[in-house]
Short mmCIF file of C-alpha atoms and ligand atoms in Angstrom, two decimals:
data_model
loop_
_atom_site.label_atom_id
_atom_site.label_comp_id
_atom_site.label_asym_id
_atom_site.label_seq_id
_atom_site.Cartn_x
_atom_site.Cartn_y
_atom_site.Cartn_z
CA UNK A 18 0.00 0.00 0.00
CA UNK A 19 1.33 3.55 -0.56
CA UNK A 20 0.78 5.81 1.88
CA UNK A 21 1.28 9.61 2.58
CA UNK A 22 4.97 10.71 2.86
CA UNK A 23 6.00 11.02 6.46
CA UNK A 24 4.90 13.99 8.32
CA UNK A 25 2.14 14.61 5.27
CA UNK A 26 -1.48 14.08 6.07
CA UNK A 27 -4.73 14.04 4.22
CA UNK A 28 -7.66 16.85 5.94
CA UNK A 29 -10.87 14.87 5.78
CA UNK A 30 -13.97 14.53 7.55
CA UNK A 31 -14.38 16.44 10.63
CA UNK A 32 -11.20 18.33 10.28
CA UNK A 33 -12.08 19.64 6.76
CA UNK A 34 -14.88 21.06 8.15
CA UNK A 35 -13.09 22.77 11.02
CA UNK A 36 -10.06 23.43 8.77
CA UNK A 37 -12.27 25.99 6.63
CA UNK A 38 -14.40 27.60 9.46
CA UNK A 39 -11.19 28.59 11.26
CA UNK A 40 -9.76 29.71 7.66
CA UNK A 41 -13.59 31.48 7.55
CA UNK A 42 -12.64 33.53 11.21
CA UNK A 43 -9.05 34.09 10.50
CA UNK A 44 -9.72 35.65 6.42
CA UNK A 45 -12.76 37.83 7.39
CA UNK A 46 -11.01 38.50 11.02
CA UNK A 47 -7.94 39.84 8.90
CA UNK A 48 -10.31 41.79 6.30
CA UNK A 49 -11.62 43.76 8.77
CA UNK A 50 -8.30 44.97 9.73
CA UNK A 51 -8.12 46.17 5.77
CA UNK A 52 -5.56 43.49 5.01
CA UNK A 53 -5.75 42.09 1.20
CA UNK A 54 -4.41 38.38 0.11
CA UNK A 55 -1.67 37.26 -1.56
CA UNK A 56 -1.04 33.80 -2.37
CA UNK A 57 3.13 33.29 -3.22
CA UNK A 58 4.28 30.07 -5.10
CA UNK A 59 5.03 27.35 -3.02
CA UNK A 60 8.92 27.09 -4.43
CA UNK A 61 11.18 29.61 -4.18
CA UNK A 62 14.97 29.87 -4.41
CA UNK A 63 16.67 28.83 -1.94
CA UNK A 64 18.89 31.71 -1.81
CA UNK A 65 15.49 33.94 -0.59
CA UNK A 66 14.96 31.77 3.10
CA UNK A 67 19.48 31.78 2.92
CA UNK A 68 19.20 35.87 3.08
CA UNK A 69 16.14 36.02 4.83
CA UNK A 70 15.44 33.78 7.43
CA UNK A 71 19.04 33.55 8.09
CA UNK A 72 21.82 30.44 8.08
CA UNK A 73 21.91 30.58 11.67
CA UNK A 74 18.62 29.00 12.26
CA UNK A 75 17.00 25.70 12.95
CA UNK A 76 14.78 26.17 9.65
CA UNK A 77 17.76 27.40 7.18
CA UNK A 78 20.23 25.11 9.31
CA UNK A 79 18.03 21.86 9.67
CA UNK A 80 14.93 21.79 8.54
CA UNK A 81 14.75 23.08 4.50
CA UNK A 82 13.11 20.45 1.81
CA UNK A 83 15.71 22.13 -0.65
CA UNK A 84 16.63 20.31 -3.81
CA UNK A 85 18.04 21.41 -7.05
CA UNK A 86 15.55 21.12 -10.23
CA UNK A 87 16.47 19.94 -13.41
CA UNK A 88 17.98 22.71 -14.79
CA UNK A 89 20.22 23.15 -11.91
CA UNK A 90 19.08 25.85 -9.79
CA UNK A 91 18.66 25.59 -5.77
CA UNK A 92 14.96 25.72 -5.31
CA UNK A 93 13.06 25.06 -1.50
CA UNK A 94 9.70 24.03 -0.49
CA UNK A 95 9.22 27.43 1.58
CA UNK A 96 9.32 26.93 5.09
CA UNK A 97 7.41 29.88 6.01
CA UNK A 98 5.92 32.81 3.78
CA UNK A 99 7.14 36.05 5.03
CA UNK A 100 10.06 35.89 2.98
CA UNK A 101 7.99 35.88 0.01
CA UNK A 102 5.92 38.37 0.85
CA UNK A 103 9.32 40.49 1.21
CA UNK A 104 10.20 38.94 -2.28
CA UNK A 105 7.15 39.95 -4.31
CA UNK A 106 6.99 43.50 -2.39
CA UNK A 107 10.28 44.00 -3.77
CA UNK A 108 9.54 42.22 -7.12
CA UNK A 109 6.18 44.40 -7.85
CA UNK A 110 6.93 47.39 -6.02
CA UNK A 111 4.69 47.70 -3.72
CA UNK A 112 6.54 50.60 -2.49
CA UNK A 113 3.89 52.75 -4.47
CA UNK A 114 1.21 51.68 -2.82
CA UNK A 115 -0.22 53.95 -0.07
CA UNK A 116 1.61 52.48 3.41
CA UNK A 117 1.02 50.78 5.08
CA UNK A 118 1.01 48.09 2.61
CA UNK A 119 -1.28 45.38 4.77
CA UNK A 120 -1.31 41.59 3.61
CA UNK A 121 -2.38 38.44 4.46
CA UNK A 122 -2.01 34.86 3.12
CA UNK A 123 -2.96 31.04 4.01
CA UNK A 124 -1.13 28.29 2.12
CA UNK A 125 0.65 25.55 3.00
CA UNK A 126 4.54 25.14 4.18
CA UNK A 127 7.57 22.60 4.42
CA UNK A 128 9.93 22.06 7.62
CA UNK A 129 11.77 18.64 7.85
CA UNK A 130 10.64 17.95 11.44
CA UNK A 131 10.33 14.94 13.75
CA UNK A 132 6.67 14.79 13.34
CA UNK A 133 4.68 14.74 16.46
CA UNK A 134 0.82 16.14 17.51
CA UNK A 135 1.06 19.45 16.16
CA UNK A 136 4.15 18.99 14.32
CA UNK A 137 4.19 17.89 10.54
CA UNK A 138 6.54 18.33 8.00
CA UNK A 139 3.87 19.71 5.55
CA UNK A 140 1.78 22.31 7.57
CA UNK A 141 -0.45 25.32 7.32
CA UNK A 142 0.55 28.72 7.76
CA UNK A 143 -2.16 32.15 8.11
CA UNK A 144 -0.29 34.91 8.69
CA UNK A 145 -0.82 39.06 8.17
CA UNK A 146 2.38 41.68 7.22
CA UNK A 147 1.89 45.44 7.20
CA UNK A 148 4.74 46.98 5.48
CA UNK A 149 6.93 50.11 4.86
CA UNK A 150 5.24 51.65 8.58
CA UNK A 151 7.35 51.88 11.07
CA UNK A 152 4.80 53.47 14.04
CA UNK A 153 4.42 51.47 17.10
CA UNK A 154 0.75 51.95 16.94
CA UNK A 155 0.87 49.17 14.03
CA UNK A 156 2.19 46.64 16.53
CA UNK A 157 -0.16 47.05 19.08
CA UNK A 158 -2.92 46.83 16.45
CA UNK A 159 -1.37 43.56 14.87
CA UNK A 160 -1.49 41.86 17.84
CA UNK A 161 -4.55 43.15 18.55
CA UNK A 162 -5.84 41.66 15.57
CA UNK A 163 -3.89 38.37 17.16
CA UNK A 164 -5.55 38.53 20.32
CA UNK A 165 -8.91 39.18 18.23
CA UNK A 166 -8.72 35.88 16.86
CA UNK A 167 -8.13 33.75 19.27
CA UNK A 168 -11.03 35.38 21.46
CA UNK A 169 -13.41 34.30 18.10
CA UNK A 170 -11.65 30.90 18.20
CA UNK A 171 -12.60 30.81 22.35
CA UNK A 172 -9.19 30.03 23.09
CA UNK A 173 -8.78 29.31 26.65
CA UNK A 174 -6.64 31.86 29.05
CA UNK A 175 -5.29 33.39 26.06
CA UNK A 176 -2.02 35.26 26.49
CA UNK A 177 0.08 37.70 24.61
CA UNK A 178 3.71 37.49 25.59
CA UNK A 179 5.89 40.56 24.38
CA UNK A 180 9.60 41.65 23.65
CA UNK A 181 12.12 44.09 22.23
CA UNK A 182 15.26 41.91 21.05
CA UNK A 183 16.44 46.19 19.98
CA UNK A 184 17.85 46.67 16.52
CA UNK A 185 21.43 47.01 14.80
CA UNK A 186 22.23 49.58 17.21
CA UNK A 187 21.42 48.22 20.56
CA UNK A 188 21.68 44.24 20.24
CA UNK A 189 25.20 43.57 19.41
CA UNK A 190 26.14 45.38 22.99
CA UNK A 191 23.79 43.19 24.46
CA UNK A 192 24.85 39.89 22.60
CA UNK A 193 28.33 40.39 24.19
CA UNK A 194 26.82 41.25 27.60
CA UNK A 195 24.83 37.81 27.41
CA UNK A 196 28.15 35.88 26.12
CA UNK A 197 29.86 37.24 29.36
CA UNK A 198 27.03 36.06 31.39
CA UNK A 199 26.94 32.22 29.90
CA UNK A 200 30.31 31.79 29.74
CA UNK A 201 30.51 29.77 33.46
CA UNK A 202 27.66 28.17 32.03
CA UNK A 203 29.08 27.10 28.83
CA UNK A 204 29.52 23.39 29.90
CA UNK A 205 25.90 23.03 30.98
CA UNK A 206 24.72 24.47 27.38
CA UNK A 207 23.24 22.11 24.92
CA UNK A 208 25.63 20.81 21.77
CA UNK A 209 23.68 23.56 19.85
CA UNK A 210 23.72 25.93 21.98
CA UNK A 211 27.56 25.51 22.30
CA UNK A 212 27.59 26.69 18.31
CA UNK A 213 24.95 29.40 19.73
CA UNK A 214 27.53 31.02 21.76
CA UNK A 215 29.65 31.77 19.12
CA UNK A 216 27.08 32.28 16.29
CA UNK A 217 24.26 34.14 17.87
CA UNK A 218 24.22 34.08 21.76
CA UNK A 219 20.60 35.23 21.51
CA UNK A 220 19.23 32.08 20.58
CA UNK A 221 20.12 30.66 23.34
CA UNK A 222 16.87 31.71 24.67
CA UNK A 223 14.54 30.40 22.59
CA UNK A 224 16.63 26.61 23.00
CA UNK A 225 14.01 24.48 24.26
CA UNK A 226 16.74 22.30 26.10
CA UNK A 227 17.90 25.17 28.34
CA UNK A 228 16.50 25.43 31.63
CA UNK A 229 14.22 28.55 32.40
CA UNK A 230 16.56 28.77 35.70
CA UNK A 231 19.82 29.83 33.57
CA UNK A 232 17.11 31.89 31.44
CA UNK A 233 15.81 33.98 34.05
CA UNK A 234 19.12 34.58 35.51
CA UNK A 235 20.97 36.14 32.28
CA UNK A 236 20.67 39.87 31.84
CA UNK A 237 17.30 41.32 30.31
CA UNK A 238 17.38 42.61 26.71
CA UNK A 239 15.28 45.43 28.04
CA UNK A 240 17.84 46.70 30.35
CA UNK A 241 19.98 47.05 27.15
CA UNK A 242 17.76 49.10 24.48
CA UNK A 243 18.92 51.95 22.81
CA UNK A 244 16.29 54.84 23.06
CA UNK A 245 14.73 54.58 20.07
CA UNK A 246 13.82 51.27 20.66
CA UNK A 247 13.00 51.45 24.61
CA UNK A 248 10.25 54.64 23.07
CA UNK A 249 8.62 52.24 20.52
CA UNK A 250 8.40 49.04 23.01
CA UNK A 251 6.74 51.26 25.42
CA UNK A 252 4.12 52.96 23.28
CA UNK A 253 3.77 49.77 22.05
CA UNK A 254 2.77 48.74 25.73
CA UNK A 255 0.74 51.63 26.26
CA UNK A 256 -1.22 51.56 23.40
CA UNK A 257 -1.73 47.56 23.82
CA UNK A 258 -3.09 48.74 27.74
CA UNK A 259 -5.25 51.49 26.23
CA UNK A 260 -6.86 48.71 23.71
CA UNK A 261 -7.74 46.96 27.02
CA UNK A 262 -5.35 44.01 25.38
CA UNK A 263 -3.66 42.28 28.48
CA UNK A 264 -0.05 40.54 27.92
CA UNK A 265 3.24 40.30 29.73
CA UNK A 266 6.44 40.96 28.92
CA UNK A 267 8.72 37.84 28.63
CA UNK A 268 12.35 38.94 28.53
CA UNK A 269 13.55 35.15 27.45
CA UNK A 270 10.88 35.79 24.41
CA UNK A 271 13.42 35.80 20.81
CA UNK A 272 11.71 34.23 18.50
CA UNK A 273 13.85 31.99 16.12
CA UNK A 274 14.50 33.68 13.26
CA UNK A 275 17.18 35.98 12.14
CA UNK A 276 15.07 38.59 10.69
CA UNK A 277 13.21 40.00 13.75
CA UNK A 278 14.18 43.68 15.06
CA UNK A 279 12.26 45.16 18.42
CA UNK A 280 8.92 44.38 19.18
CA UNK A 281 8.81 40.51 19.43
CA UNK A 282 5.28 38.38 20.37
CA UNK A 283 3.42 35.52 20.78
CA UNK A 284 -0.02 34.52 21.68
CA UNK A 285 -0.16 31.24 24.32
CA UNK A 286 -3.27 29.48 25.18
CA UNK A 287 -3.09 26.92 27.96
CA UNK A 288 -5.64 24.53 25.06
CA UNK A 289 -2.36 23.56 23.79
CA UNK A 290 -0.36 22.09 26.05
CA UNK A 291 3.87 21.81 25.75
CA UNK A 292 3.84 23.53 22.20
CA UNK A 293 1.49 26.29 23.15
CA UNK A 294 2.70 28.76 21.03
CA UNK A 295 -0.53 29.47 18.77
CA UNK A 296 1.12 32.37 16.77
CA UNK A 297 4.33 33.69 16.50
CA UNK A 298 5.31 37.21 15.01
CA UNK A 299 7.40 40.54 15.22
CA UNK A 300 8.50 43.41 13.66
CA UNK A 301 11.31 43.13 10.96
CA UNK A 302 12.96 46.54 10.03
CA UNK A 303 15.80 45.04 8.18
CA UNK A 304 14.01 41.82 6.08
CA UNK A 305 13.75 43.82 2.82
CA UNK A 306 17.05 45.46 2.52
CA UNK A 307 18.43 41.44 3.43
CA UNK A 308 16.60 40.46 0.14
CA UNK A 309 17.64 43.52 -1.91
CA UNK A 310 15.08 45.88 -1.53
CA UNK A 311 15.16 49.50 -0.28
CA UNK A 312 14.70 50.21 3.84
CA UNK A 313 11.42 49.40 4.47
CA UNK A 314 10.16 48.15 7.82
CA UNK A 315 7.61 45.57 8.54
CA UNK A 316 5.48 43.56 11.12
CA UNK A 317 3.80 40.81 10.89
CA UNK A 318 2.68 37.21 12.69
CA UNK A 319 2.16 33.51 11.66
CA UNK A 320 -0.29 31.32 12.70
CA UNK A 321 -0.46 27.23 12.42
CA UNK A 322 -3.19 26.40 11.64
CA UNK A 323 -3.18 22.52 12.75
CA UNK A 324 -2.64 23.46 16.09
CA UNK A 325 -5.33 26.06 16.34
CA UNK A 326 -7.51 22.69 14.36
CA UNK A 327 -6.04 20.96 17.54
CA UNK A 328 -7.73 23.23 19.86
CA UNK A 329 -10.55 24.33 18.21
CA UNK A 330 -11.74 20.17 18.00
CA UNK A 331 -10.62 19.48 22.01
CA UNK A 332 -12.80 22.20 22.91
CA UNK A 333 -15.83 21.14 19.76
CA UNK A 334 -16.23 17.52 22.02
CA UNK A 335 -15.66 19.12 25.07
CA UNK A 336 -18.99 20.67 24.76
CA UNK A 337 -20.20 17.61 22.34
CA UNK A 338 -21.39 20.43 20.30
CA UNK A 339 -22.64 19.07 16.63
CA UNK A 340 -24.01 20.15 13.28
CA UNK A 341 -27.71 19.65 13.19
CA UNK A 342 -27.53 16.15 10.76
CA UNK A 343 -31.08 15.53 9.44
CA UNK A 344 -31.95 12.62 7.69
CA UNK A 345 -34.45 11.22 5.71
CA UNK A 346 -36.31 7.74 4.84
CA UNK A 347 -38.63 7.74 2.72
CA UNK A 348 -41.65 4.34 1.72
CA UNK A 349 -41.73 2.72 -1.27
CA UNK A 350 -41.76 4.93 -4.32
CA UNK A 351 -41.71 8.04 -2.57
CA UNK A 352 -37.78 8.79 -3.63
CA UNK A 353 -39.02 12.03 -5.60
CA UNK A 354 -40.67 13.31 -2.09
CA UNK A 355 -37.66 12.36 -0.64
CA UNK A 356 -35.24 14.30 -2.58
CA UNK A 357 -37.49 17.38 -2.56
CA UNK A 358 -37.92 17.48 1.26
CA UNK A 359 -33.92 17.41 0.99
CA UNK A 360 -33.77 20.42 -0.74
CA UNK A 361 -36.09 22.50 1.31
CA UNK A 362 -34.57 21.70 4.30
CA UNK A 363 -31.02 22.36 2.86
CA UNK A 364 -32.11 25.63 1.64
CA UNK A 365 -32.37 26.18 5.50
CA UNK A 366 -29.06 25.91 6.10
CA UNK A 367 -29.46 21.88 7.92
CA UNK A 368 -27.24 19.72 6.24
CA UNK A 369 -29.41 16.62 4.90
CA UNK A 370 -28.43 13.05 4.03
CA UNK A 371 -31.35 10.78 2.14
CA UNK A 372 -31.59 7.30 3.15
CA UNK A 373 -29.87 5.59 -0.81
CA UNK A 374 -31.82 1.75 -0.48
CA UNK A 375 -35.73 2.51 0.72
CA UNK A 376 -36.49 -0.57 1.80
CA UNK A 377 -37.78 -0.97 6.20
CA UNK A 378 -38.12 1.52 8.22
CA UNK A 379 -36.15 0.07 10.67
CA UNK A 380 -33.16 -0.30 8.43
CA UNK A 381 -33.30 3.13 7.14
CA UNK A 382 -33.59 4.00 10.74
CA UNK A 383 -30.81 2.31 11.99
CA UNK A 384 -28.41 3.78 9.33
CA UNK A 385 -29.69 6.92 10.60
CA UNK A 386 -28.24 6.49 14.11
CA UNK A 387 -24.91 5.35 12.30
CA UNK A 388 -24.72 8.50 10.59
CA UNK A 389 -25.34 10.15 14.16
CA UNK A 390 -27.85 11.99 13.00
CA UNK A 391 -29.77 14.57 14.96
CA UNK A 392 -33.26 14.19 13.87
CA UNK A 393 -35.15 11.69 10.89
CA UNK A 394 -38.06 12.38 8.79
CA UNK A 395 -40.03 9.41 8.18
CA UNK A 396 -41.66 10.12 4.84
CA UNK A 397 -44.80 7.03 4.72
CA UNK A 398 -47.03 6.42 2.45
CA UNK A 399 -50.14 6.82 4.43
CA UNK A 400 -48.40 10.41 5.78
CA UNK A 401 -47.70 11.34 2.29
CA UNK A 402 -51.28 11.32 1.34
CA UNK A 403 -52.18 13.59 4.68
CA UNK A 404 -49.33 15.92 3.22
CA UNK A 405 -47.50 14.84 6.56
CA UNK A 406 -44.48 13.64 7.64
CA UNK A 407 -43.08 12.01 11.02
CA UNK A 408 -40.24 14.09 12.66
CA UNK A 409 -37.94 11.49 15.05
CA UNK A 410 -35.45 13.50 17.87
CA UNK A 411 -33.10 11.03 17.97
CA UNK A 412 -31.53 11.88 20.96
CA UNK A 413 -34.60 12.32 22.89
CA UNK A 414 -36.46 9.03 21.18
CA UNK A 415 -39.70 11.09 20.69
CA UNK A 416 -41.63 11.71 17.65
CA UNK A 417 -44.42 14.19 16.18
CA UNK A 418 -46.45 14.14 13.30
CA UNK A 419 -45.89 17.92 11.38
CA UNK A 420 -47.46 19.25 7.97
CA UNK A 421 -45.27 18.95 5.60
CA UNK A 422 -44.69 22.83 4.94
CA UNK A 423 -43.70 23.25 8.67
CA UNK A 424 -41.04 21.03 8.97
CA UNK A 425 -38.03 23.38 8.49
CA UNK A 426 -39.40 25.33 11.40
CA UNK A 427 -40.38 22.31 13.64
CA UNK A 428 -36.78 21.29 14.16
CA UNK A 429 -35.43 24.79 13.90
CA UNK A 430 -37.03 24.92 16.90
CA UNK A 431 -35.91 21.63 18.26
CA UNK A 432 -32.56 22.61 17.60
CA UNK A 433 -32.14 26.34 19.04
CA UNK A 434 -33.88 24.96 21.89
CA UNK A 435 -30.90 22.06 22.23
CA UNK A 436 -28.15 25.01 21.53
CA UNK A 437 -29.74 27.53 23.49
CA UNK A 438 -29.84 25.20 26.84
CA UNK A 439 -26.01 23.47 25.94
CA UNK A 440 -24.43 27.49 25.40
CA UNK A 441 -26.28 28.42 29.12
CA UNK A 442 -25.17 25.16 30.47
CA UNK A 443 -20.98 25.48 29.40
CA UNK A 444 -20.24 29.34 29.29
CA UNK A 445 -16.85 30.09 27.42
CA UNK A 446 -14.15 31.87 29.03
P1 ATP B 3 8.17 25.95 17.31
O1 ATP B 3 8.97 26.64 18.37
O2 ATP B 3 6.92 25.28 17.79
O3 ATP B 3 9.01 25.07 16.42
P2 ATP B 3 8.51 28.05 15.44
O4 ATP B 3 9.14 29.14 16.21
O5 ATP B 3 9.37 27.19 14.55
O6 ATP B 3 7.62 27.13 16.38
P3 ATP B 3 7.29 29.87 13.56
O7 ATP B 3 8.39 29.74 12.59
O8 ATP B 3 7.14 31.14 14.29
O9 ATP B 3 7.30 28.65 14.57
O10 ATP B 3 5.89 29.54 12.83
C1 ATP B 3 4.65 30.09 13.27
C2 ATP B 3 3.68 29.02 13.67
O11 ATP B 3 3.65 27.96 12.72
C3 ATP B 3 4.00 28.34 14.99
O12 ATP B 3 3.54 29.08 16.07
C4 ATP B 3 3.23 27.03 14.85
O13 ATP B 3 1.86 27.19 15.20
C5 ATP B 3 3.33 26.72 13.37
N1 ATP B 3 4.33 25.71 13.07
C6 ATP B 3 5.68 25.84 13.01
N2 ATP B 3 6.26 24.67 12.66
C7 ATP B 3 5.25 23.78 12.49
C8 ATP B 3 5.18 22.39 12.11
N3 ATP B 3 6.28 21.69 11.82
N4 ATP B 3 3.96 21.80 12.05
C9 ATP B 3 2.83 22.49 12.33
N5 ATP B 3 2.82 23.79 12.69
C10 ATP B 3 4.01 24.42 12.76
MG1 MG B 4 10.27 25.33 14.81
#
């Protein structure tokens, strides 16, 4: 049998379903903000995530599907898609657009991962950039628009953890101040972190292996930030209090990749246990220059969108809240009645399956309650000629006889009365 490549999965069923009604609250979520789509190319030179995202990383470093095509160029399976939103704001000049320039995109991505829950090598990325802006009113608002979403997704004891990692100016003082501070610790650190020290002391932070004791006793970034950037991470505070947005500042937050100046976020929810990093994003000043273009600073965040699936499903049988599944068996010869029942009640918005063999009752019924449906109209022939139909709850077992032309609002009623008692009975934080 061949199967899906490792760390590849098919969306089907259930997940589909949630897939594009999270895709539904993160595209009009992102609208609203005045954001437009773009939708890169899946391959893109290698050379772009090289520049970009920066050797020194675990993606660039470790985890790149990058292979060279058959006429001989170095093409990769993007890993992420801010650098090609850099790339084709460069590429079509979106310079002359009126600033900020505010896009967002959903598409899939490639890291070579040990794949674990919430961790595949093919995944889904949505993600918004607002470019060539540099006010600090932007970032509040972008992870505003963060927090936004996960309140829409009900994301439990959501959190927005912020920090300045400075820019050119101010970060190189404090990369030699934090190389001072490992160095008696240098035998503890981690084989990669051991390259870290050299390479980019900062990542050291945002190692998993390291132990949040040495973290919290290294200097603060904060303590180190030249003016301009202490200014902007504090109106970037203020403006996040005024918005009534709460967060924390984490001073171990870096973020992993190269491209990230000042204000650096993410939003936690405690739905996802060990990885519960729902979104990920900062501001990146210097990311267009790196790829050739003029100065132009950006913002932006990332959001995977299996793990918010993850969450969104725990919490969906938490509260064993369904679709409203109605189905329908019909008597002998009454297929036509059938089908047209069907399509009033789907022009209600209930999603309808019609029984395919006829045949007993109790058959029809019984695939019914294997299709879990919600409620069953029993079209018969004697009901037919009353212009009638039986209506089965098959959760509470009961049954009513309703005229034909009021069964759409019989178990509309049902239903909202169901929904109405299971939203009072498991209030959402
Ligand atoms: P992590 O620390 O979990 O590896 P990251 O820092 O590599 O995350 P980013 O590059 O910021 O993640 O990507 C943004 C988001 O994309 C993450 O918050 C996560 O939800 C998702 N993501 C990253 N890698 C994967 C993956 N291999 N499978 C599924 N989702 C992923
Ligand atoms: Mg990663």
């Amino acid at each position: 049998m061949i199967k899906t490549v490792k760390g590849c999965k098919d969306i089907y069923g259930e997940d589909i379903e949630i897939f594009r009604s999270v895709e539904k609250v993160l595209r009009d979520s992102a609208r609203s903000y005045g954001f437009k789509e773009i939708v890169p190319p899946t391959l893109e030179y290698s050379e772009l995530f090289q520049r970009s995202v920066g050797e020194d990383t675990d993606i660039v470093e470790k985890e790149m599907y990058t292979f060279t095509d058959k006429g001989g160029r170095s093409v990769t399976l993007r890993p992420e898609m801010t650098a090609s939103v850099a790339r084709a704001y460069v590429e079509h000049h979106f310079e002359t657009l009126p600033s900020p320039v505010k896009l967002f995109y959903i598409g899939p991505c490639f890291r070579y991962e040990k794949p674990q829950k919430g961790r595949y090598r093919e995944f889904y990325q949505f993600g918004v950039e607002v470019l060539n802006d540099e006010s600090p009113y932007l970032d509040a608002e972008v992870i505003a628009l963060a927090y936004e979403i996960g309140e829409k997704l009900h994301l439990k004891d959501l959190k927005v953890k912020i920090n300045s990692i400075g820019c050119k100016k101010c970060r190189p003082h404090y990369k030699e101040v934090l190389r001072e501070a490992l160095k008696p610790h240098y035998e503890e650190l981690c084989d990669d972190c051991k390259r870290r020290f050299y390479t980019n002391p900062l990542r050291i932070l945002d190692c998993k292996r390291e132990s949040k004791a040495l973290k919290d006793s290294l200097p603060k970034i904060t303590d180190y930030l030249c003016d301009e950037c202490r200014a902007h991470f504090e109106k970037v505070q203020k403006y996040l209090s005024e918005f009534g947005i709460p967060f924390e500042t984490d001073n171990t937050l870096v973020r992993g990749l190269d491209y990230y100046t000042k204000t650096v976020f993410e939003v936690v929810s405690n739905d996802l246990g060990a990885q519960n990093a729902v979104l990920g994003g900062g501001r990146y000043d210097y990311l267009i220059e790196e790829i050739g273009g003029r100065h132009t600073p950006g913002l932006g965040f990332a959001i995977g969108m299996e793990r918010l699936i993850e969450v969104v499903k725990s919490q969906k049988s938490a509260q064993n809240e369904k679709e409203e599944l109605v189905y329908i068996a019909y008597g002998k010869g009454l297929e036509k009645e059938a089908y047209l029942t069907a399509k009033r009640l789907r022009s209600s918005g209930f999603t309808v399956i019609v029984d395919s063999k006829g045949g007993a009752f109790g058959k029809q019924l019984a695939r019914s309650r294997k299709r879990g449906a919600h409620f069953t109209v029993v079209i018969g022939e004697d009901e037919f000629k009353k212009g009638t139909v039986q209506l089965k709850d098959m959760e509470k077992q009961t049954q009513t006889e309703v005229k034909k032309e009021e069964l759409t609002e019989a178990i509309a009623q049902i239903s909202e009365s169901k929904n109405g008692a299971k939203e009072s009975n498991a209030p959402r934080k």
